[in-house]
Amino acid sequence: MSSMCLSSVLTCANLTMYHTVVPDVLPQQPSVLPSINTQQISNPGCSSNISSQWYRQISPHCWTAENVLEWISDHVESTKFDASTLSLACCAMDGPALCQMNRDQMIGVFGPQLGLHLHQSLQEHKSKYDLQSLSGPELNETCQLLDNFLDNLNFPLLSTIRIGHAEDAVSKREFGYKDDYDLASLAMEPMTPLGDTEYLSDNQSESEYSSSSNSGMFGFSNLGSPESGSGESDPEFSYPLISKVHIKTEKGESQLKRPRGRPPKLSREHSSSIYSSSKKNKHAPRGTHLWEFIRDILIHPERNQGLMKWEDRREGVFKFLKSEAVAQMWGQKKKNSSMTYEKLSRAMR
DNA sequence: CAACCTTTTCCTGCTT
DNA sequence: CAAGCAGGAAAAGGTT
């Protein structure tokens, strides 16, 4: 089980990203999450070490006073600055106010050492977000993924949404994924661009992810696991025979089974994913965590084409509308064409 | 390089 | 009984 509860992280993201837009987004939250319930993404208390990092993903112009404090606090720590010499009142400003300060004003307020440090840091943050407009790198990456994903869908964008059963018609065999993310064979519902507040009106067509109560409608209700039809057929992700084991069943049959756990990673030389060209590092860069991926989709509702939506931002409840599509995107991001919603949901839990 | 963390995969049991 | 879901366990691989 992940030590970092997805719900808390997403809620923190939610709060950070939206609290200037949705002022009532931070009610009293229960301090304890009773259990990890993927149906309901509720709000446990956000740990400070998580929330304190969120200002990094927002343009300084959008920082709240709290973000500014966190930012200053981080620099006080990193520079071993004696915080006792710093007046809290000096730090009481929001992002826009902070951005208006020039170098000399910073030095005047925070002193020559910390002031210079803060000024330099602020310039870096500002230039970073000036270049990237609204989005952080991870967000851009996810958005690019979304764009590519949607570009690869050959479905006409209909003006009406078919309710519910489009996925019914898809057999597991038809669900074969191809290299380069060719999802033309993926019989999803046609995607209609949705605005921030313009969601599907008929909830029955959606894969319920959220909601409080429900019991188990964790999406995918009409769709079998595509793994059987795709994962092993993909040359890149097929498992070598050596990784398979023969397991005797009670009936004495010899059955070919995959061992538990993740199969060894194969060479990425033949990867044709859009990421192959951009990611050369030995280690995956930051911003590739599942919770970040989910967050990025959620905070860009105008670009997620109805893949997911906030059901109740205040409660941190969101819903998968195209659960398999989201899983496919995640799989592409992780260069894993056998990713399914079942696995994605397990990772989330 | 080891410890830790996250993700992926398989499996079992419960609920509907 | 079948399907869907939750969660345990194991393993890979990334991060620190």
PDB file of C-alpha atoms in Angstrom, chain A residues 159-164 189 192-195 197-206 208 306 309 311 319 321-322:
ATOM      1  CA  SER A 159     -22.718  16.181 -30.587  1.00  0.00           C
ATOM      2  CA  THR A 160     -24.533  13.628 -28.577  1.00  0.00           C
ATOM      3  CA  ILE A 161     -23.204  11.240 -26.040  1.00  0.00           C
ATOM      4  CA  ARG A 162     -24.191   7.664 -26.315  1.00  0.00           C
ATOM      5  CA  ILE A 163     -25.255   6.425 -23.053  1.00  0.00           C
ATOM      6  CA  GLY A 164     -23.459   3.674 -21.424  1.00  0.00           C
ATOM      7  CA  GLU A 189     -17.879   6.586 -26.515  1.00  0.00           C
ATOM      8  CA  THR A 192     -17.358  15.595 -26.811  1.00  0.00           C
ATOM      9  CA  PRO A 193     -15.293  18.498 -25.684  1.00  0.00           C
ATOM     10  CA  LEU A 194     -16.490  19.612 -22.349  1.00  0.00           C
ATOM     11  CA  GLY A 195     -15.979  22.864 -20.686  1.00  0.00           C
ATOM     12  CA  THR A 197     -18.470  23.215 -15.907  1.00  0.00           C
ATOM     13  CA  GLU A 198     -19.993  21.450 -18.772  1.00  0.00           C
ATOM     14  CA  TYR A 199     -20.079  17.845 -17.896  1.00  0.00           C
ATOM     15  CA  LEU A 200     -22.093  14.945 -19.090  1.00  0.00           C
ATOM     16  CA  SER A 201     -25.559  15.374 -18.034  1.00  0.00           C
ATOM     17  CA  ASP A 202     -26.444  11.768 -17.849  1.00  0.00           C
ATOM     18  CA  ASN A 203     -24.431  10.225 -15.109  1.00  0.00           C
ATOM     19  CA  GLN A 204     -25.442   6.782 -16.051  1.00  0.00           C
ATOM     20  CA  SER A 205     -23.029   6.884 -18.861  1.00  0.00           C
ATOM     21  CA  GLU A 206     -20.132   7.400 -16.582  1.00  0.00           C
ATOM     22  CA  GLU A 208     -18.536   5.971 -11.257  1.00  0.00           C
ATOM     23  CA  GLY A 306     -14.467  14.168 -20.565  1.00  0.00           C
ATOM     24  CA  LYS A 309     -14.255  15.155 -13.877  1.00  0.00           C
ATOM     25  CA  GLU A 311     -17.745  15.251  -8.905  1.00  0.00           C
ATOM     26  CA  LYS A 319     -15.174  10.474 -11.334  1.00  0.00           C
ATOM     27  CA  LEU A 321     -15.786   9.011 -17.296  1.00  0.00           C
ATOM     28  CA  LYS A 322     -13.516   7.112 -19.638  1.00  0.00           C
TER      29      LYS A 322
END
